[in-house]
């Protein structure tokens, strides 16, 4: 199959790769490039010529996407691909994605399954199984829901002001209720419940 795709006309291979990468903010893996018909030798050629930006080991981005108007969260696609599409953006990073409160994390928080073994100094990994209803799909990555993001951030004992502002904003948007916030926190334990309760008291005051 690979040999057959390598024989495709260059413009066809380019179109296949472009369509794939477009749904991932321009990012793609070496394995995905192979599926599009680019041998590893061809990949090195395009990276050396500057057609593709070499982001990390086995990870590229089409040059055009580095100059096209993007999104503040484009970089998160990189980490989704790095994790082999297993990771979910979570905790305070998810609060930032949802534009809730004052969250502006310096680190990237990802939730992965218990069996995940990869590591990287640029990310903070949380190992747990998420329920399908706790996850939202975005273009090129996945993120925990606002309710889950608040609860898990509270469980992580982040600054209370961050939880207060996120809770107040989500309630102001009318996207949840006080009861739903409490139930989400109770699911993650006493520390999460305490943080959300404090935020609710502050919001009511």
Coordinates of C-alpha atoms in Angstrom, one line a residue:
X1 CA 0.0 0.0 0.0
X2 CA 2.8 2.5 0.9
X3 CA 4.6 1.7 -2.4
X4 CA 1.4 2.3 -4.3
X5 CA 0.9 5.7 -2.5
X6 CA 4.5 6.7 -3.1
X7 CA 3.7 6.4 -6.8
X8 CA 0.8 8.8 -6.6
X9 CA 1.3 12.1 -8.4
X10 CA 3.0 14.7 -6.1
X11 CA -0.1 16.9 -6.1
X12 CA -2.3 14.0 -5.0
X13 CA 0.0 13.2 -2.0
X14 CA 0.1 16.8 -1.1
X15 CA -3.7 17.1 -1.2
X16 CA -4.1 14.0 1.0
X17 CA -1.7 15.3 3.6
X18 CA -3.2 18.8 3.5
X19 CA -6.7 17.5 4.1
X20 CA -5.4 15.4 7.1
X21 CA -3.3 18.2 8.6
X22 CA -5.9 20.8 8.1
X23 CA -8.1 19.1 10.8
X24 CA -5.1 19.2 13.1
X25 CA -4.1 22.8 12.8
X26 CA -1.4 21.9 10.3
X27 CA 0.3 19.3 12.5
X28 CA 0.8 15.7 11.5
X29 CA 3.0 12.7 12.5
X30 CA 5.6 10.9 10.5
X31 CA 3.2 7.9 10.5
X32 CA 0.4 10.0 9.1
X33 CA 2.8 11.3 6.4
X34 CA 3.6 7.7 5.5
X35 CA -0.1 6.9 5.2
X36 CA -0.3 9.9 2.8
X37 CA 2.4 8.4 0.6
X38 CA 5.6 10.1 1.9
X39 CA 8.5 7.8 2.6
X40 CA 10.8 8.7 5.5
X41 CA 13.3 9.9 2.9
X42 CA 10.7 12.2 1.4
X43 CA 9.9 13.5 4.8
X44 CA 13.5 14.4 5.5
X45 CA 13.6 16.2 2.1
X46 CA 10.5 18.3 2.9
X47 CA 11.8 19.2 6.4
X48 CA 15.2 20.2 5.0
X49 CA 13.7 22.3 2.3
X50 CA 11.5 24.1 4.9
X51 CA 8.2 22.9 3.4
X52 CA 7.5 21.2 6.7
X53 CA 8.5 22.5 10.1
X54 CA 10.1 19.9 12.3
X55 CA 8.4 20.3 15.6
X56 CA 9.6 17.2 17.5
X57 CA 10.6 13.7 16.9
X58 CA 8.2 12.2 14.4
X59 CA 6.1 15.4 14.4
X60 CA 5.8 18.1 11.7
X61 CA 3.7 21.1 10.8
X62 CA 2.9 22.4 7.3
X63 CA 4.8 25.7 6.9
X64 CA 1.7 27.5 5.7
X65 CA 0.0 27.1 9.1
X66 CA 2.8 29.0 10.9
X67 CA 1.8 32.2 9.1
X68 CA -2.0 31.6 8.7
X69 CA -4.2 33.2 11.4
X70 CA -4.5 30.6 14.1
X71 CA -6.0 29.9 17.5
X72 CA -4.5 30.5 20.9
X73 CA -4.7 26.8 21.5
X74 CA -3.1 25.5 18.3
X75 CA -0.1 24.3 20.2
X76 CA -2.3 21.8 22.1
X77 CA -2.7 19.7 18.9
X78 CA 1.0 19.0 19.1
X79 CA 0.6 17.3 22.5
X80 CA -2.5 15.4 21.4
X81 CA -0.5 13.9 18.6
X82 CA 2.6 13.4 20.8
X83 CA 0.4 11.2 23.1
X84 CA -0.8 9.2 20.0
X85 CA -4.2 10.9 20.4
X86 CA -4.7 9.5 23.9
X87 CA -4.3 12.6 26.0
X88 CA -7.1 15.0 27.1
X89 CA -6.3 18.6 27.9
X90 CA -7.3 19.0 31.6
X91 CA -7.1 20.8 34.9
X92 CA -6.1 24.5 34.6
X93 CA -5.1 24.0 31.0
X94 CA -8.8 23.1 30.3
X95 CA -10.0 26.1 32.2
X96 CA -7.9 28.2 29.9
X97 CA -9.3 26.5 26.8
X98 CA -12.8 27.2 28.1
X99 CA -11.8 30.8 28.9
X100 CA -12.9 30.4 32.4
X101 CA -11.8 32.8 35.0
X102 CA -8.2 33.9 35.5
X103 CA -6.5 30.6 34.5
X104 CA -3.2 31.2 32.7
X105 CA -1.1 28.1 33.3
X106 CA 2.6 28.1 32.6
X107 CA 2.5 24.3 32.3
X108 CA 0.4 22.0 30.0
X109 CA -1.8 19.6 31.9
X110 CA -2.9 16.4 30.2
X111 CA -4.9 13.5 31.5
X112 CA -4.0 10.1 30.2
X113 CA -4.9 6.5 31.1
X114 CA -3.2 4.6 33.9
X115 CA -1.1 2.6 31.4
X116 CA 0.4 5.6 29.6
X117 CA 4.2 5.6 29.8
X118 CA 5.5 8.5 27.8
X119 CA 6.9 11.5 29.6
X120 CA 8.0 15.0 28.6
X121 CA 9.3 17.8 30.8
X122 CA 6.9 20.3 29.2
X123 CA 3.7 18.6 30.3
X124 CA 2.2 17.6 33.6
X125 CA 0.5 14.2 33.3
X126 CA -2.5 13.1 35.4
X127 CA -3.2 9.4 35.2
X128 CA -6.9 8.4 35.4
X129 CA -9.7 7.1 33.3
X130 CA -12.2 9.8 32.2
X131 CA -15.8 9.1 31.4
X132 CA -17.0 9.9 27.9
X133 CA -19.3 12.6 29.2
X134 CA -16.4 14.4 30.9
X135 CA -14.7 15.0 27.5
X136 CA -15.3 17.5 24.7
X137 CA -13.9 17.3 21.2
X138 CA -12.1 20.3 19.7
X139 CA -10.4 20.7 16.3
X140 CA -7.3 18.6 16.7
X141 CA -7.5 17.8 20.4
X142 CA -9.8 16.8 23.3
X143 CA -10.5 18.7 26.5
X144 CA -12.3 18.0 29.8
X145 CA -15.7 19.7 30.1
X146 CA -15.9 22.9 32.1
X147 CA -17.5 21.0 35.1
X148 CA -14.7 18.4 35.1
X149 CA -12.0 21.1 34.6
X150 CA -13.2 23.1 37.6
X151 CA -13.5 20.0 39.8
X152 CA -10.2 18.5 38.9
X153 CA -8.4 21.8 39.3
X154 CA -9.9 22.1 42.8
X155 CA -8.8 18.6 43.6
X156 CA -5.3 19.6 42.4
X157 CA -5.4 22.4 45.1
X158 CA -4.7 25.3 42.7
X159 CA -5.1 28.8 43.9
X160 CA -8.6 29.4 45.3
X161 CA -9.0 32.6 43.4
X162 CA -8.7 30.6 40.2
X163 CA -11.5 28.3 41.2
X164 CA -13.7 31.2 42.4
X165 CA -13.3 33.0 39.1
X166 CA -14.0 29.9 37.0
X167 CA -17.1 29.0 39.0
X168 CA -18.5 32.5 39.0
X169 CA -18.0 32.8 35.2
X170 CA -19.6 29.4 34.4
X171 CA -22.6 30.2 36.5
X172 CA -22.9 33.7 34.9
X173 CA -22.9 32.1 31.5
X174 CA -25.8 29.9 32.6
X175 CA -24.0 26.8 31.5
X176 CA -24.4 24.9 34.8
X177 CA -26.0 25.0 38.2
X178 CA -24.7 25.0 41.7
X179 CA -25.9 21.5 42.2
X180 CA -24.1 20.2 39.1
X181 CA -20.9 21.9 40.2
X182 CA -21.1 20.2 43.6
X183 CA -21.9 16.8 42.2
X184 CA -18.9 17.0 39.8
X185 CA -16.6 18.0 42.8
X186 CA -18.0 15.2 45.0
X187 CA -17.0 12.7 42.4
X188 CA -13.4 13.7 42.8
X189 CA -13.2 13.8 46.6
X190 CA -13.0 16.0 49.6
X191 CA -10.5 18.5 48.4
X192 CA -12.4 19.1 45.2
X193 CA -15.6 19.5 47.1
X194 CA -14.1 21.9 49.6
X195 CA -12.7 24.1 46.8
X196 CA -16.0 24.3 44.9
X197 CA -18.0 24.9 48.1
X198 CA -15.7 27.9 48.9
X199 CA -16.2 29.2 45.4
X200 CA -19.9 28.9 45.6
X201 CA -19.9 30.8 48.9
X202 CA -17.8 33.5 47.4
X203 CA -20.1 33.8 44.4
X204 CA -23.1 34.1 46.6
X205 CA -21.6 36.7 48.9

